[in-house]
Short mmCIF file of C-alpha atoms in Angstrom, two decimals:
data_model
loop_
_atom_site.label_atom_id
_atom_site.label_comp_id
_atom_site.label_asym_id
_atom_site.label_seq_id
_atom_site.Cartn_x
_atom_site.Cartn_y
_atom_site.Cartn_z
CA MET Z 69 -21.34 110.38 -91.33
CA LYS Z 70 -22.91 107.73 -93.53
CA ASN Z 71 -22.13 105.16 -90.83
CA ILE Z 72 -23.81 107.36 -88.23
CA ASN Z 73 -26.95 107.74 -90.34
CA LYS Z 74 -27.09 104.00 -91.03
CA PHE Z 75 -26.72 103.21 -87.34
CA LEU Z 76 -29.43 105.65 -86.32
CA ILE Z 77 -31.99 104.50 -88.88
CA LEU Z 78 -31.53 100.80 -88.20
CA PHE Z 79 -31.20 101.16 -84.45
CA LEU Z 80 -34.36 103.19 -84.13
CA ALA Z 81 -36.12 100.67 -86.33
CA GLY Z 82 -35.14 98.12 -83.70
CA ILE Z 83 -36.58 100.31 -80.98
CA PHE Z 84 -39.86 100.58 -82.86
CA THR Z 85 -40.00 96.79 -83.09
CA VAL Z 86 -39.62 96.23 -79.36
CA SER Z 87 -41.74 99.18 -78.28
CA CYS Z 88 -44.85 98.85 -80.41
CA GLU Z 89 -47.31 96.42 -81.82
CA ASP Z 90 -46.04 94.17 -84.59
CA ASN Z 91 -48.37 95.76 -87.11
CA LEU Z 92 -46.91 99.26 -86.73
CA ASP Z 93 -45.75 100.68 -90.06
CA ILE Z 94 -42.39 102.26 -89.17
CA ASN Z 95 -41.98 103.76 -92.62
CA THR Z 96 -44.43 106.54 -91.82
CA ASP Z 97 -43.47 109.99 -90.56
CA PRO Z 98 -43.16 109.59 -86.75
CA ASN Z 99 -44.61 113.06 -86.16
CA PHE Z 100 -48.18 112.38 -87.40
CA PRO Z 101 -50.43 111.38 -84.51
CA GLU Z 102 -52.53 108.99 -86.57
CA GLU Z 103 -49.48 106.74 -87.03
CA ILE Z 104 -47.68 107.00 -83.70
CA ASN Z 105 -48.32 107.52 -80.00
CA ALA Z 106 -46.48 109.65 -77.49
CA GLY Z 107 -44.69 106.64 -76.01
CA LEU Z 108 -43.15 105.58 -79.29
CA ALA Z 109 -42.12 109.15 -80.12
CA LEU Z 110 -40.51 109.42 -76.69
CA THR Z 111 -38.56 106.20 -77.19
CA SER Z 112 -37.41 107.47 -80.56
CA ALA Z 113 -36.32 110.79 -79.06
CA GLU Z 114 -34.39 109.09 -76.26
CA GLY Z 115 -32.65 106.76 -78.70
CA ALA Z 116 -31.74 109.55 -81.10
CA LEU Z 117 -30.41 111.72 -78.28
CA ALA Z 118 -28.27 108.83 -77.06
CA SER Z 119 -26.98 108.25 -80.59
CA VAL Z 120 -25.53 111.78 -80.65
CA VAL Z 121 -24.30 112.06 -77.05
CA GLY Z 122 -22.82 108.56 -77.18
CA GLY Z 123 -21.67 108.77 -80.79
CA GLU Z 124 -20.37 111.90 -82.51
CA PHE Z 125 -20.20 113.91 -79.27
CA MET Z 126 -18.30 111.07 -77.61
CA ASN Z 127 -15.85 111.15 -80.49
CA ILE Z 128 -15.12 114.87 -80.64
CA GLY Z 129 -15.34 115.29 -76.87
CA GLY Z 130 -12.68 112.61 -76.44
CA PHE Z 131 -10.27 114.50 -78.72
CA TYR Z 132 -10.83 117.88 -77.10
CA ALA Z 133 -10.82 116.58 -73.50
CA GLN Z 134 -7.70 114.67 -74.59
CA TYR Z 135 -8.86 111.22 -73.67
CA HIS Z 136 -7.85 109.90 -77.09
CA THR Z 137 -5.83 111.06 -80.06
CA GLN Z 138 -5.49 110.05 -83.71
CA SER Z 139 -3.57 106.82 -84.05
CA PRO Z 140 -0.50 106.41 -86.27
CA SER Z 141 -1.08 104.84 -89.68
CA ALA Z 142 -4.60 106.31 -89.87
CA SER Z 143 -5.96 109.79 -90.45
CA GLN Z 144 -9.76 109.67 -90.23
CA PHE Z 145 -9.95 112.32 -87.49
CA GLU Z 146 -6.85 114.45 -88.01
CA ASN Z 147 -9.18 117.34 -88.79
CA ILE Z 148 -10.54 117.13 -85.24
CA ASP Z 149 -7.17 116.48 -83.62
CA SER Z 150 -5.65 119.46 -85.46
CA TYR Z 151 -8.60 121.76 -84.62
CA ASN Z 152 -9.29 122.12 -88.33
CA LEU Z 153 -13.02 121.35 -88.47
CA ASN Z 154 -14.92 122.57 -91.49
CA THR Z 155 -18.43 123.95 -91.58
CA THR Z 156 -20.00 120.67 -92.68
CA TYR Z 157 -18.87 118.76 -89.59
CA ALA Z 158 -22.01 119.26 -87.51
CA ASN Z 159 -24.62 118.71 -90.23
CA THR Z 160 -25.60 115.26 -89.00
CA PRO Z 161 -25.74 115.76 -85.20
CA TRP Z 162 -27.54 119.09 -85.63
CA THR Z 163 -30.14 117.47 -87.88
CA ILE Z 164 -30.66 114.54 -85.53
CA LEU Z 165 -31.13 116.83 -82.53
CA TYR Z 166 -33.49 119.30 -84.20
CA ALA Z 167 -35.40 117.28 -86.80
CA GLY Z 168 -35.29 114.09 -84.75
CA VAL Z 169 -35.08 114.57 -80.98
CA LEU Z 170 -36.70 117.97 -80.57
CA ASN Z 171 -39.35 117.37 -83.18
CA ASP Z 172 -40.35 114.09 -81.53
CA LEU Z 173 -40.41 115.79 -78.11
CA LYS Z 174 -42.64 118.54 -79.50
CA PHE Z 175 -45.08 115.84 -80.54
CA VAL Z 176 -44.86 114.16 -77.13
CA SER Z 177 -45.54 117.47 -75.40
CA ALA Z 178 -48.55 118.23 -77.57
CA GLU Z 179 -50.06 114.78 -77.08
CA SER Z 180 -49.41 114.82 -73.34
CA THR Z 181 -50.89 118.29 -72.90
CA GLU Z 182 -54.05 117.26 -74.75
CA ALA Z 183 -54.34 114.12 -72.62
CA GLY Z 184 -53.66 115.92 -69.34
CA ASP Z 185 -50.64 113.66 -68.85
CA THR Z 186 -48.51 115.90 -66.66
CA ALA Z 187 -45.98 113.14 -66.07
CA THR Z 188 -45.08 112.53 -69.70
CA LEU Z 189 -45.06 116.28 -70.31
CA LEU Z 190 -42.46 116.63 -67.55
CA ILE Z 191 -40.32 113.89 -69.12
CA ALA Z 192 -40.46 115.64 -72.49
CA GLU Z 193 -39.59 119.02 -70.96
CA VAL Z 194 -36.52 117.65 -69.15
CA LEU Z 195 -35.24 115.98 -72.31
CA ARG Z 196 -35.99 119.11 -74.33
CA GLY Z 197 -33.99 121.20 -71.88
CA TYR Z 198 -31.15 118.70 -71.90
CA THR Z 199 -30.99 118.78 -75.70
CA PHE Z 200 -31.14 122.55 -76.03
CA HIS Z 201 -28.56 123.19 -73.32
CA TYR Z 202 -26.05 121.07 -75.21
CA LEU Z 203 -26.84 122.89 -78.45
CA VAL Z 204 -26.09 126.16 -76.66
CA ASP Z 205 -22.96 124.75 -74.99
CA LEU Z 206 -21.50 123.67 -78.32
CA PHE Z 207 -22.81 126.17 -80.87
CA GLY Z 208 -23.63 129.30 -78.87
CA ASP Z 209 -26.81 131.15 -79.82
CA VAL Z 210 -29.15 128.77 -81.66
CA PRO Z 211 -32.73 128.73 -82.99
CA TYR Z 212 -35.04 128.37 -80.00
CA THR Z 213 -38.10 130.60 -79.73
CA GLU Z 214 -38.88 130.13 -83.43
CA ALA Z 215 -37.46 126.62 -83.76
CA LEU Z 216 -39.77 123.81 -84.95
CA GLN Z 217 -42.55 126.18 -85.98
CA ASN Z 218 -44.57 124.84 -88.88
CA GLY Z 219 -43.66 126.63 -92.08
CA ASN Z 220 -40.79 128.62 -90.58
CA ILE Z 221 -37.58 127.39 -92.18
CA THR Z 222 -35.55 130.48 -91.24
CA PRO Z 223 -35.89 130.78 -87.47
CA VAL Z 224 -33.91 133.48 -85.71
CA VAL Z 225 -31.32 132.55 -83.12
CA THR Z 226 -31.94 133.23 -79.44
CA PRO Z 227 -29.09 134.32 -77.14
CA GLY Z 228 -27.76 131.43 -75.11
CA GLU Z 229 -28.37 133.08 -71.76
CA GLU Z 230 -32.04 133.55 -72.66
CA ILE Z 231 -32.32 129.91 -73.68
CA TYR Z 232 -30.81 128.77 -70.40
CA ALA Z 233 -33.20 130.92 -68.40
CA ASP Z 234 -36.23 129.69 -70.36
CA ILE Z 235 -35.19 126.04 -70.04
CA ILE Z 236 -35.10 126.36 -66.26
CA THR Z 237 -38.42 128.21 -66.22
CA LYS Z 238 -40.11 125.55 -68.34
CA ILE Z 239 -38.70 122.69 -66.28
CA ASP Z 240 -39.93 124.37 -63.09
CA ALA Z 241 -43.37 124.86 -64.63
CA ALA Z 242 -43.55 121.22 -65.72
CA VAL Z 243 -42.55 120.00 -62.26
CA ALA Z 244 -45.12 122.29 -60.64
CA ALA Z 245 -47.84 121.10 -63.02
CA TYR Z 246 -47.05 117.48 -62.27
CA GLU Z 247 -46.92 118.01 -58.51
CA ALA Z 248 -50.27 119.83 -58.65
CA ASN Z 249 -51.80 116.96 -60.61
CA PRO Z 250 -49.60 113.87 -60.32
CA VAL Z 251 -50.69 111.22 -62.79
CA GLU Z 252 -49.07 108.00 -63.88
CA ALA Z 253 -47.05 108.51 -67.06
CA GLU Z 254 -48.99 107.01 -69.96
CA VAL Z 255 -45.74 106.17 -71.74
CA GLY Z 256 -44.84 103.56 -69.11
CA ASP Z 257 -41.90 101.41 -70.12
CA GLN Z 258 -41.70 103.15 -73.49
CA ASP Z 259 -39.69 105.60 -71.43
CA VAL Z 260 -36.56 103.48 -71.64
CA ILE Z 261 -34.53 105.70 -69.31
CA PHE Z 262 -36.62 105.51 -66.09
CA ASP Z 263 -39.69 103.45 -67.09
CA GLY Z 264 -41.95 106.36 -66.23
CA ASP Z 265 -40.70 106.64 -62.63
CA MET Z 266 -41.47 110.29 -61.92
CA ASP Z 267 -39.49 110.51 -58.70
CA LYS Z 268 -36.40 109.76 -60.77
CA TRP Z 269 -37.37 112.26 -63.46
CA ILE Z 270 -37.75 115.01 -60.86
CA GLN Z 271 -34.32 114.11 -59.51
CA PHE Z 272 -32.92 114.30 -63.03
CA ALA Z 273 -34.64 117.67 -63.55
CA ASN Z 274 -33.04 119.03 -60.37
CA THR Z 275 -29.61 117.72 -61.29
CA LEU Z 276 -29.83 119.14 -64.80
CA LYS Z 277 -30.78 122.51 -63.35
CA LEU Z 278 -27.79 122.32 -60.99
CA ARG Z 279 -25.51 121.59 -63.95
CA MET Z 280 -26.90 124.62 -65.78
CA TYR Z 281 -26.59 126.91 -62.76
CA ILE Z 282 -22.98 125.83 -62.27
CA ARG Z 283 -22.31 126.55 -65.97
CA MET Z 284 -23.24 130.16 -65.11
CA ALA Z 285 -20.70 130.39 -62.27
CA TYR Z 286 -18.44 132.91 -64.03
CA THR Z 287 -21.27 135.02 -65.45
CA PRO Z 288 -23.43 137.87 -64.11
CA GLN Z 289 -26.34 135.41 -64.30
CA ALA Z 290 -24.83 133.23 -61.55
CA ASP Z 291 -27.56 132.57 -58.99
CA PRO Z 292 -26.16 131.47 -55.61
CA ALA Z 293 -29.62 131.58 -54.00
CA ALA Z 294 -31.12 129.20 -56.56
CA VAL Z 295 -28.15 126.86 -56.25
CA THR Z 296 -28.32 126.91 -52.46
CA ALA Z 297 -32.03 126.14 -52.57
CA LEU Z 298 -31.37 123.10 -54.76
CA ILE Z 299 -28.53 121.94 -52.50
CA ASN Z 300 -30.69 122.32 -49.40
CA GLU Z 301 -33.50 120.34 -51.03
CA GLY Z 302 -30.97 117.61 -51.88
CA ASN Z 303 -33.22 115.77 -54.31
CA PHE Z 304 -30.67 114.77 -56.95
CA ILE Z 305 -30.18 111.60 -58.97
CA THR Z 306 -29.37 108.47 -57.01
CA GLU Z 307 -28.60 106.33 -60.06
CA ASP Z 308 -26.83 107.00 -63.34
CA VAL Z 309 -29.08 108.40 -66.06
CA LYS Z 310 -28.44 106.16 -69.02
CA PHE Z 311 -29.83 104.75 -72.24
CA ASP Z 312 -29.03 101.04 -72.36
CA LEU Z 313 -31.37 99.52 -74.92
CA TYR Z 314 -28.45 98.06 -76.87
CA THR Z 315 -27.85 94.52 -78.03
CA SER Z 316 -24.94 92.71 -79.65
CA SER Z 317 -26.70 92.75 -83.02
CA ALA Z 318 -25.24 94.90 -85.76
CA ASN Z 319 -26.78 98.38 -85.99
CA LYS Z 320 -28.34 98.01 -82.54
CA ARG Z 321 -25.12 98.40 -80.58
CA ASN Z 322 -23.68 101.28 -78.60
CA PRO Z 323 -23.28 104.15 -81.12
CA PHE Z 324 -19.59 104.79 -80.51
CA TYR Z 325 -18.86 101.10 -80.79
CA GLU Z 326 -21.08 100.69 -83.85
CA VAL Z 327 -19.67 103.60 -85.84
CA PHE Z 328 -16.08 103.96 -84.64
CA LEU Z 329 -14.89 100.62 -83.25
CA SER Z 330 -16.73 97.76 -84.95
CA GLN Z 331 -15.55 96.12 -88.13
CA THR Z 332 -18.80 97.17 -89.80
CA GLY Z 333 -17.95 100.75 -88.85
CA LEU Z 334 -14.52 102.38 -88.98
CA GLY Z 335 -12.78 99.35 -87.53
CA ASP Z 336 -11.05 100.38 -84.28
CA VAL Z 337 -8.05 101.87 -86.09
CA ASN Z 338 -8.28 105.57 -85.20
CA HIS Z 339 -8.60 106.14 -81.46
CA ILE Z 340 -5.69 105.52 -79.10
CA ALA Z 341 -5.02 106.70 -75.58
CA SER Z 342 -3.69 110.21 -75.13
CA ASN Z 343 -0.88 110.71 -72.64
CA THR Z 344 -2.98 113.47 -71.13
CA LEU Z 345 -5.46 111.07 -69.53
CA ALA Z 346 -3.41 107.87 -69.55
CA GLY Z 347 -0.52 109.74 -67.92
CA PHE Z 348 -2.82 111.05 -65.19
CA TYR Z 349 -4.08 107.56 -64.42
CA ASN Z 350 -0.64 105.96 -64.70
CA GLN Z 351 1.23 108.43 -62.56
CA ASN Z 352 -1.41 108.25 -59.86
CA ASN Z 353 -1.59 104.43 -60.01
CA ASP Z 354 -5.27 104.80 -60.75
CA PRO Z 355 -6.94 101.47 -61.64
CA ARG Z 356 -9.47 103.27 -63.81
CA LEU Z 357 -6.79 103.16 -66.53
CA GLU Z 358 -7.66 99.51 -67.16
CA ALA Z 359 -11.40 100.22 -67.18
CA VAL Z 360 -11.31 103.24 -69.45
CA PHE Z 361 -8.96 101.64 -71.98
CA ARG Z 362 -8.42 98.22 -73.52
CA PRO Z 363 -4.78 97.11 -73.60
CA GLY Z 364 -2.70 97.08 -76.73
CA THR Z 365 -0.35 94.40 -78.00
CA GLY Z 366 1.24 92.45 -75.17
CA GLY Z 367 -1.30 93.66 -72.64
CA THR Z 368 0.27 97.11 -72.24
CA TYR Z 369 -1.46 100.47 -72.02
CA ALA Z 370 0.79 102.48 -74.31
CA SER Z 371 -0.22 106.05 -75.15
CA ILE Z 372 1.19 109.08 -76.96
CA ASP Z 373 1.13 112.84 -76.62
CA GLN Z 374 -1.86 114.55 -78.19
CA GLY Z 375 -1.53 114.87 -81.95
CA THR Z 376 1.79 113.05 -82.33
CA GLY Z 377 0.48 110.06 -84.27
CA ASN Z 378 2.40 111.09 -87.37
CA ASP Z 379 5.63 110.61 -85.41
CA PHE Z 380 5.06 106.85 -85.14
CA ASN Z 381 4.55 103.93 -87.50
CA ASN Z 382 2.59 101.52 -85.30
CA THR Z 383 -1.05 100.70 -85.84
CA ALA Z 384 -3.76 101.28 -83.26
CA VAL Z 385 -3.54 97.77 -81.78
CA ALA Z 386 -0.14 98.64 -80.30
CA TYR Z 387 -1.80 101.15 -77.99
CA ALA Z 388 -4.49 101.38 -75.37
CA ARG Z 389 -7.89 102.07 -76.96
CA PRO Z 390 -11.34 103.13 -75.72
CA ASN Z 391 -13.08 100.46 -73.67
CA ILE Z 392 -16.56 100.78 -75.10
CA GLY Z 393 -18.38 97.60 -76.06
CA PRO Z 394 -21.54 96.72 -78.01
CA VAL Z 395 -23.86 97.05 -75.01
CA THR Z 396 -22.10 99.77 -73.03
CA PRO Z 397 -24.80 102.27 -72.00
CA VAL Z 398 -24.82 105.88 -73.10
CA PHE Z 399 -24.76 108.03 -69.98
CA LEU Z 400 -26.65 111.33 -69.98
CA MET Z 401 -25.63 112.11 -66.40
CA THR Z 402 -24.07 110.16 -63.54
CA VAL Z 403 -24.22 110.13 -59.77
CA SER Z 404 -20.52 110.94 -59.82
CA GLU Z 405 -21.10 114.14 -61.81
CA SER Z 406 -24.01 115.08 -59.54
CA ASN Z 407 -21.77 114.88 -56.49
CA PHE Z 408 -19.02 116.91 -58.13
CA LEU Z 409 -21.56 119.58 -59.09
CA GLN Z 410 -22.72 119.72 -55.48
CA ALA Z 411 -19.12 119.92 -54.26
CA GLU Z 412 -18.38 122.87 -56.55
CA ALA Z 413 -21.58 124.59 -55.47
CA LEU Z 414 -20.67 124.22 -51.82
CA ILE Z 415 -17.17 125.59 -52.44
CA ARG Z 416 -18.46 128.60 -54.34
CA TYR Z 417 -21.55 129.50 -52.35
CA SER Z 418 -21.33 127.89 -48.90
CA GLY Z 419 -17.74 128.45 -47.86
CA GLY Z 420 -16.87 124.86 -48.66
CA THR Z 421 -18.90 123.31 -45.86
CA GLY Z 422 -19.81 119.78 -46.88
CA ALA Z 423 -17.78 119.91 -50.10
CA LYS Z 424 -15.31 117.24 -49.01
CA GLU Z 425 -18.09 114.73 -48.47
CA LYS Z 426 -19.52 115.41 -51.93
CA TYR Z 427 -16.06 115.27 -53.52
CA ASP Z 428 -15.38 111.92 -51.87
CA ALA Z 429 -18.80 110.68 -52.93
CA GLY Z 430 -18.06 111.76 -56.51
CA VAL Z 431 -14.83 109.77 -56.67
CA THR Z 432 -16.53 106.79 -55.03
CA ALA Z 433 -19.43 106.88 -57.47
CA SER Z 434 -17.00 107.10 -60.41
CA PHE Z 435 -15.29 103.90 -59.30
CA ALA Z 436 -18.73 102.29 -58.92
CA THR Z 437 -19.78 103.22 -62.47
CA TYR Z 438 -16.54 101.93 -63.95
CA SER Z 439 -16.88 98.77 -61.87
CA GLU Z 440 -20.44 98.06 -62.99
CA TYR Z 441 -20.16 98.94 -66.66
CA PHE Z 442 -16.46 98.93 -67.61
CA GLY Z 443 -15.02 96.01 -65.65
CA LEU Z 444 -13.01 97.96 -63.06
CA THR Z 445 -11.31 95.69 -60.55
CA GLY Z 446 -8.68 96.20 -57.89
CA GLU Z 447 -8.51 98.94 -55.30
CA SER Z 448 -11.60 100.84 -54.24
CA ALA Z 449 -12.03 104.61 -54.20
CA ALA Z 450 -11.40 104.52 -50.45
CA ASP Z 451 -7.76 103.70 -51.19
CA TYR Z 452 -7.38 107.03 -53.02
CA ILE Z 453 -9.34 109.62 -51.04
CA GLY Z 454 -8.22 108.93 -47.48
CA ALA Z 455 -5.77 110.97 -45.42
CA GLY Z 456 -2.44 111.08 -47.23
CA ASP Z 457 -3.83 109.38 -50.34
CA VAL Z 458 -3.23 110.71 -53.82
CA TYR Z 459 -6.73 112.13 -54.29
CA GLU Z 460 -7.23 113.39 -50.74
CA TYR Z 461 -9.41 116.50 -50.71
CA GLN Z 462 -7.34 119.50 -49.68
CA THR Z 463 -8.91 122.40 -47.79
CA GLY Z 464 -7.65 125.89 -47.08
CA GLY Z 465 -6.81 127.02 -50.60
CA THR Z 466 -8.40 129.61 -52.83
CA VAL Z 467 -11.86 129.01 -54.24
CA GLU Z 468 -10.46 128.31 -57.70
CA GLY Z 469 -7.71 126.07 -56.35
CA THR Z 470 -10.24 124.06 -54.39
CA VAL Z 471 -12.64 123.89 -57.34
CA ARG Z 472 -9.75 122.64 -59.46
CA GLN Z 473 -9.55 119.45 -57.38
CA VAL Z 474 -13.21 118.77 -58.10
CA ILE Z 475 -12.96 119.46 -61.82
CA ILE Z 476 -9.86 117.32 -62.31
CA GLN Z 477 -11.65 114.41 -60.66
CA LYS Z 478 -14.77 115.08 -62.72
CA TRP Z 479 -12.60 115.03 -65.85
CA ALA Z 480 -11.08 111.72 -64.75
CA ALA Z 481 -14.55 110.32 -64.05
CA LEU Z 482 -16.18 111.28 -67.35
CA ALA Z 483 -13.84 109.41 -69.70
CA TYR Z 484 -16.02 107.35 -72.10
CA VAL Z 485 -18.91 108.03 -69.75
CA ASN Z 486 -19.70 111.46 -71.19
CA ASN Z 487 -16.77 112.85 -73.15
CA ILE Z 488 -18.55 115.96 -74.39
CA GLU Z 489 -19.39 117.01 -70.84
CA ALA Z 490 -15.71 116.74 -69.92
CA TYR Z 491 -14.75 119.01 -72.83
CA ILE Z 492 -17.45 121.56 -72.01
CA GLU Z 493 -16.45 121.69 -68.35
CA ALA Z 494 -12.80 122.10 -69.30
CA THR Z 495 -13.85 125.00 -71.53
CA ARG Z 496 -15.82 126.58 -68.69
CA THR Z 497 -13.27 126.18 -65.90
CA LYS Z 498 -9.98 125.99 -67.90
CA PHE Z 499 -9.18 122.81 -65.94
CA PRO Z 500 -7.24 120.75 -66.84
CA GLU Z 501 -5.18 123.72 -68.00
CA VAL Z 502 -3.70 123.78 -71.50
CA VAL Z 503 0.03 124.40 -71.03
CA GLU Z 504 2.96 124.57 -73.40
CA THR Z 505 4.25 121.19 -74.49
CA GLY Z 506 7.17 120.20 -72.30
CA THR Z 507 5.85 121.99 -69.22
CA GLN Z 508 2.93 119.64 -68.54
CA ASP Z 509 2.50 117.65 -65.36
CA TYR Z 510 0.26 114.76 -66.30
CA ALA Z 511 0.05 113.60 -62.68
CA GLU Z 512 -1.61 116.88 -61.73
CA GLY Z 513 -3.79 116.94 -64.82
CA ASN Z 514 -2.69 119.15 -67.70
CA ARG Z 515 -3.59 119.32 -71.35
CA ILE Z 516 -1.20 120.37 -74.10
CA PRO Z 517 -1.86 121.82 -77.55
CA SER Z 518 -2.23 119.08 -80.13
CA ALA Z 519 1.08 118.68 -81.95
CA ILE Z 520 -0.74 119.20 -85.25
CA SER Z 521 -2.84 122.15 -84.09
CA ILE Z 522 -3.53 124.89 -86.62
CA LEU Z 523 -4.34 127.32 -83.78
CA PRO Z 524 -1.73 129.53 -82.11
CA GLY Z 525 -0.07 128.80 -78.80
CA THR Z 526 -2.14 126.93 -76.24
CA THR Z 527 -5.47 127.75 -77.88
CA ILE Z 528 -7.96 124.95 -78.48
CA PRO Z 529 -11.51 125.23 -79.87
CA SER Z 530 -14.21 126.60 -77.60
CA ILE Z 531 -17.18 126.37 -79.98
CA LEU Z 532 -18.32 124.42 -83.04
CA PHE Z 533 -19.18 125.90 -86.40
CA TYR Z 534 -22.86 126.00 -87.22
CA PRO Z 535 -23.70 123.32 -89.80
CA ASP Z 536 -23.13 124.55 -93.32
CA ASP Z 537 -26.54 123.15 -94.32
CA GLU Z 538 -28.23 125.39 -91.75
CA VAL Z 539 -26.28 128.55 -92.56
CA THR Z 540 -26.87 128.11 -96.28
CA ARG Z 541 -30.65 128.00 -96.02
CA ASN Z 542 -31.18 130.29 -93.02
CA PRO Z 543 -30.08 133.92 -93.45
CA ASN Z 544 -30.78 134.52 -89.75
CA ILE Z 545 -27.74 132.44 -88.78
CA THR Z 546 -24.33 134.04 -89.20
CA GLN Z 547 -21.45 131.58 -89.19
CA HIS Z 548 -18.84 131.88 -86.45
CA SER Z 549 -15.65 133.46 -87.72
CA THR Z 550 -13.46 131.08 -85.76
CA LEU Z 551 -13.59 128.03 -83.49
CA THR Z 552 -12.17 130.16 -80.69
CA GLN Z 553 -15.30 132.27 -80.23
CA LYS Z 554 -16.87 131.82 -76.81
CA VAL Z 555 -20.32 130.66 -75.83
CA TRP Z 556 -22.17 132.91 -73.42
CA TRP Z 557 -21.11 131.29 -70.14
CA ASP Z 558 -17.40 131.09 -71.08
CA GLN Z 559 -16.38 134.14 -69.03
CA LYS Z 560 -13.73 132.93 -66.60
CA PRO Z 561 -10.93 135.52 -66.41
CA GLU Z 562 -7.70 134.21 -67.91
#
């Protein structure tokens, strides 16, 4: 955690340097308007959000989605791999998201409202919704209606379903306000995600809403009409949503690389390929194997079953390891995911009409992302999704069986792109299934219980403990009794 804090502080200091005048005093509180403008606060919020999604969430999501496992001869993350997290685990990401990201966005919203800047207000509202929906997805009910109020250090928690509904309402209101009075975003290129391009922000808003509606698919709050309206409008992202303001300089590099892989961090000794993902790629002759992972000794892509590192004596360099470099972007959402969301929506709510095209587009976009940012070479997606090919879309099955195809490909497409999203979607859909060790079919996409799991049977965590720091000082938060409690949308019959 100290490495994470060091990275965040120094990286954001770098952002301040490139985003503001040379005479800006960055040692002042970034939430006082006399010392900072909305653009700088927005840049800070975007960078801090990326540091969590691309850092600690990338780490834990990779273990739970079973992209990587703890290497032999190291033990830094055995607590995660064994599902034995303690209540202090989330202290740092929770603090960054609330005290950093959301507090900065509150300032941006206030400044933009006062200035009549409907564009920047919309940007802040989308990022606010994105941040809160992940807090709900990972922690369940969280402080929301009373969060960030001056003087209130014991905010009550709001039920997750109410937070989801309010996020969508506020995004819709911000879009409507902008469309009624479209102005040029004052933040300009201090918005380092889309450079203030509001067409792209509206597309991102729509795609985020689609993600949230699909999260509700197994709940009474599922809204086929709202989903269908979004699908019919068709105004979704056309480029990957990413934060890429990274350089090769220490403490300004990709957060996962900086903290977990670099020699100034933990040194690339902990994360090696899990058979769960590597086996899927290998057995399907999928070239994404060599984009997602770096080879081990001798150029091979060796991997092991989840949680079996203690059964071996090799060091991490003998195995395939995550292929994230100093300047690899942090992806908040991709065109591939957008297409898979649309495919699932069409399967669930439109009888499957058009789903094949969106499924194929999702696989194609995944190959494109890995080609542009991870060095994928070789066959194209077209070699895998055609008639008779290994990833050919199959029609005529049950809704869940057809959805499974989409989710397995989404899982294969999110590796080191957005690991936490892969874990959350696996929790929602139960795909890839967690099956007893020895019965798995890696070619089809199965997870197994970690060999060092402290949980019974095929159970894996479905929620994170609230941070101990927060529970200790806020009597309105009651700690989860177990990591197997469910967040509000986790209602698929099992």
